Amino acid sequence: MLNETKPGKIISESFSSQTRLKKMVEFEWLGQTLASISWIVSVFVYGIESLGDWLQLIAASCWFLSNVAAIILIDKNLK
């Protein structure tokens, strides 16, 4: 079902009803966020000794920030 929010701007009802809290309790978001945090922690547990370790940390941090951005941008996309 589609809703018209402003003249010429149509968004889906399922997207418009999504809130930050609803997104944060979804299995997909929780799983990816926990996995990225675990990856970050593991880099520090095993130590940063080489370029590969830094790349692992950067990749895990980007993944985590992407998950956070998905939550922050929900309300902004609705305007």
PDB file of C-alpha atoms in Angstrom:
ATOM      1  CA  MET A   1       0.000   0.000   0.000  1.00  0.00           C
ATOM      2  CA  LEU A   2       1.291   3.471  -0.805  1.00  0.00           C
ATOM      3  CA  ASN A   3       0.921   6.717   1.100  1.00  0.00           C
ATOM      4  CA  GLU A   4       1.322  10.194  -0.312  1.00  0.00           C
ATOM      5  CA  THR A   5       3.220  12.410   2.121  1.00  0.00           C
ATOM      6  CA  LYS A   6       3.800  15.502  -0.022  1.00  0.00           C
ATOM      7  CA  PRO A   7       2.631  16.302  -3.529  1.00  0.00           C
ATOM      8  CA  GLY A   8       4.525  14.016  -5.837  1.00  0.00           C
ATOM      9  CA  LYS A   9       6.314  12.119  -3.057  1.00  0.00           C
ATOM     10  CA  ILE A  10       5.067   8.592  -2.424  1.00  0.00           C
ATOM     11  CA  ILE A  11       6.554   6.130   0.058  1.00  0.00           C
ATOM     12  CA  SER A  12       5.535   2.636   1.027  1.00  0.00           C
ATOM     13  CA  GLU A  13       3.457   2.197   4.172  1.00  0.00           C
ATOM     14  CA  SER A  14       5.795  -0.415   5.642  1.00  0.00           C
ATOM     15  CA  PHE A  15       8.744   1.951   5.335  1.00  0.00           C
ATOM     16  CA  SER A  16       6.880   4.955   6.709  1.00  0.00           C
ATOM     17  CA  SER A  17       5.766   3.058   9.796  1.00  0.00           C
ATOM     18  CA  GLN A  18       9.304   1.904  10.608  1.00  0.00           C
ATOM     19  CA  THR A  19      10.846   3.518  13.665  1.00  0.00           C
ATOM     20  CA  ARG A  20      14.343   3.399  15.038  1.00  0.00           C
ATOM     21  CA  LEU A  21      13.324   1.145  17.897  1.00  0.00           C
ATOM     22  CA  LYS A  22      11.520  -1.286  15.580  1.00  0.00           C
ATOM     23  CA  LYS A  23      14.604  -1.496  13.373  1.00  0.00           C
ATOM     24  CA  MET A  24      16.928  -2.037  16.347  1.00  0.00           C
ATOM     25  CA  VAL A  25      14.976  -5.053  17.610  1.00  0.00           C
ATOM     26  CA  GLU A  26      14.872  -6.775  14.226  1.00  0.00           C
ATOM     27  CA  PHE A  27      16.884 -10.000  14.088  1.00  0.00           C
ATOM     28  CA  GLU A  28      18.781  -8.879  10.989  1.00  0.00           C
ATOM     29  CA  TRP A  29      19.971  -5.579  12.500  1.00  0.00           C
ATOM     30  CA  LEU A  30      20.807  -7.111  15.888  1.00  0.00           C
ATOM     31  CA  GLY A  31      22.728  -9.980  14.309  1.00  0.00           C
ATOM     32  CA  GLN A  32      24.809  -7.759  12.062  1.00  0.00           C
ATOM     33  CA  THR A  33      25.528  -5.267  14.826  1.00  0.00           C
ATOM     34  CA  LEU A  34      26.585  -7.956  17.295  1.00  0.00           C
ATOM     35  CA  ALA A  35      28.754  -9.590  14.630  1.00  0.00           C
ATOM     36  CA  SER A  36      30.514  -6.321  13.806  1.00  0.00           C
ATOM     37  CA  ILE A  37      31.099  -5.510  17.492  1.00  0.00           C
ATOM     38  CA  SER A  38      32.463  -9.018  18.077  1.00  0.00           C
ATOM     39  CA  TRP A  39      34.796  -8.593  15.125  1.00  0.00           C
ATOM     40  CA  ILE A  40      36.080  -5.273  16.521  1.00  0.00           C
ATOM     41  CA  VAL A  41      36.628  -6.800  19.977  1.00  0.00           C
ATOM     42  CA  SER A  42      38.454  -9.800  18.505  1.00  0.00           C
ATOM     43  CA  VAL A  43      40.957  -7.517  16.784  1.00  0.00           C
ATOM     44  CA  PHE A  44      41.900  -6.014  20.146  1.00  0.00           C
ATOM     45  CA  VAL A  45      41.917  -9.388  21.936  1.00  0.00           C
ATOM     46  CA  TYR A  46      44.371 -10.878  19.447  1.00  0.00           C
ATOM     47  CA  GLY A  47      46.316  -7.633  19.078  1.00  0.00           C
ATOM     48  CA  ILE A  48      47.104  -5.292  16.245  1.00  0.00           C
ATOM     49  CA  GLU A  49      50.424  -6.450  14.872  1.00  0.00           C
ATOM     50  CA  SER A  50      50.243  -5.993  11.127  1.00  0.00           C
ATOM     51  CA  LEU A  51      48.588  -4.095   8.311  1.00  0.00           C
ATOM     52  CA  GLY A  52      46.071  -6.912   7.967  1.00  0.00           C
ATOM     53  CA  ASP A  53      44.934  -6.358  11.558  1.00  0.00           C
ATOM     54  CA  TRP A  54      44.374  -2.668  10.855  1.00  0.00           C
ATOM     55  CA  LEU A  55      42.401  -3.529   7.719  1.00  0.00           C
ATOM     56  CA  GLN A  56      40.268  -5.954   9.745  1.00  0.00           C
ATOM     57  CA  LEU A  57      39.591  -3.216  12.304  1.00  0.00           C
ATOM     58  CA  ILE A  58      38.679  -0.709   9.592  1.00  0.00           C
ATOM     59  CA  ALA A  59      36.334  -3.191   7.884  1.00  0.00           C
ATOM     60  CA  ALA A  60      34.596  -4.117  11.144  1.00  0.00           C
ATOM     61  CA  SER A  61      34.277  -0.464  12.149  1.00  0.00           C
ATOM     62  CA  CYS A  62      32.778   0.470   8.773  1.00  0.00           C
ATOM     63  CA  TRP A  63      30.287  -2.376   9.085  1.00  0.00           C
ATOM     64  CA  PHE A  64      29.289  -1.187  12.571  1.00  0.00           C
ATOM     65  CA  LEU A  65      28.970   2.451  11.448  1.00  0.00           C
ATOM     66  CA  SER A  66      26.833   1.350   8.512  1.00  0.00           C
ATOM     67  CA  ASN A  67      24.437  -0.360  10.920  1.00  0.00           C
ATOM     68  CA  VAL A  68      24.272   2.749  13.106  1.00  0.00           C
ATOM     69  CA  ALA A  69      23.675   4.953  10.055  1.00  0.00           C
ATOM     70  CA  ALA A  70      20.780   2.716   9.010  1.00  0.00           C
ATOM     71  CA  ILE A  71      19.083   3.604  12.304  1.00  0.00           C
ATOM     72  CA  ILE A  72      19.903   7.312  12.252  1.00  0.00           C
ATOM     73  CA  LEU A  73      18.707   7.837   8.674  1.00  0.00           C
ATOM     74  CA  ILE A  74      15.253   6.254   9.105  1.00  0.00           C
ATOM     75  CA  ASP A  75      13.475   9.470  10.141  1.00  0.00           C
ATOM     76  CA  LYS A  76      15.433  11.671   7.735  1.00  0.00           C
ATOM     77  CA  ASN A  77      14.308   9.546   4.771  1.00  0.00           C
ATOM     78  CA  LEU A  78      10.667  10.129   5.654  1.00  0.00           C
ATOM     79  CA  LYS A  79      10.786  13.929   5.347  1.00  0.00           C
TER      80      LYS A  79
END
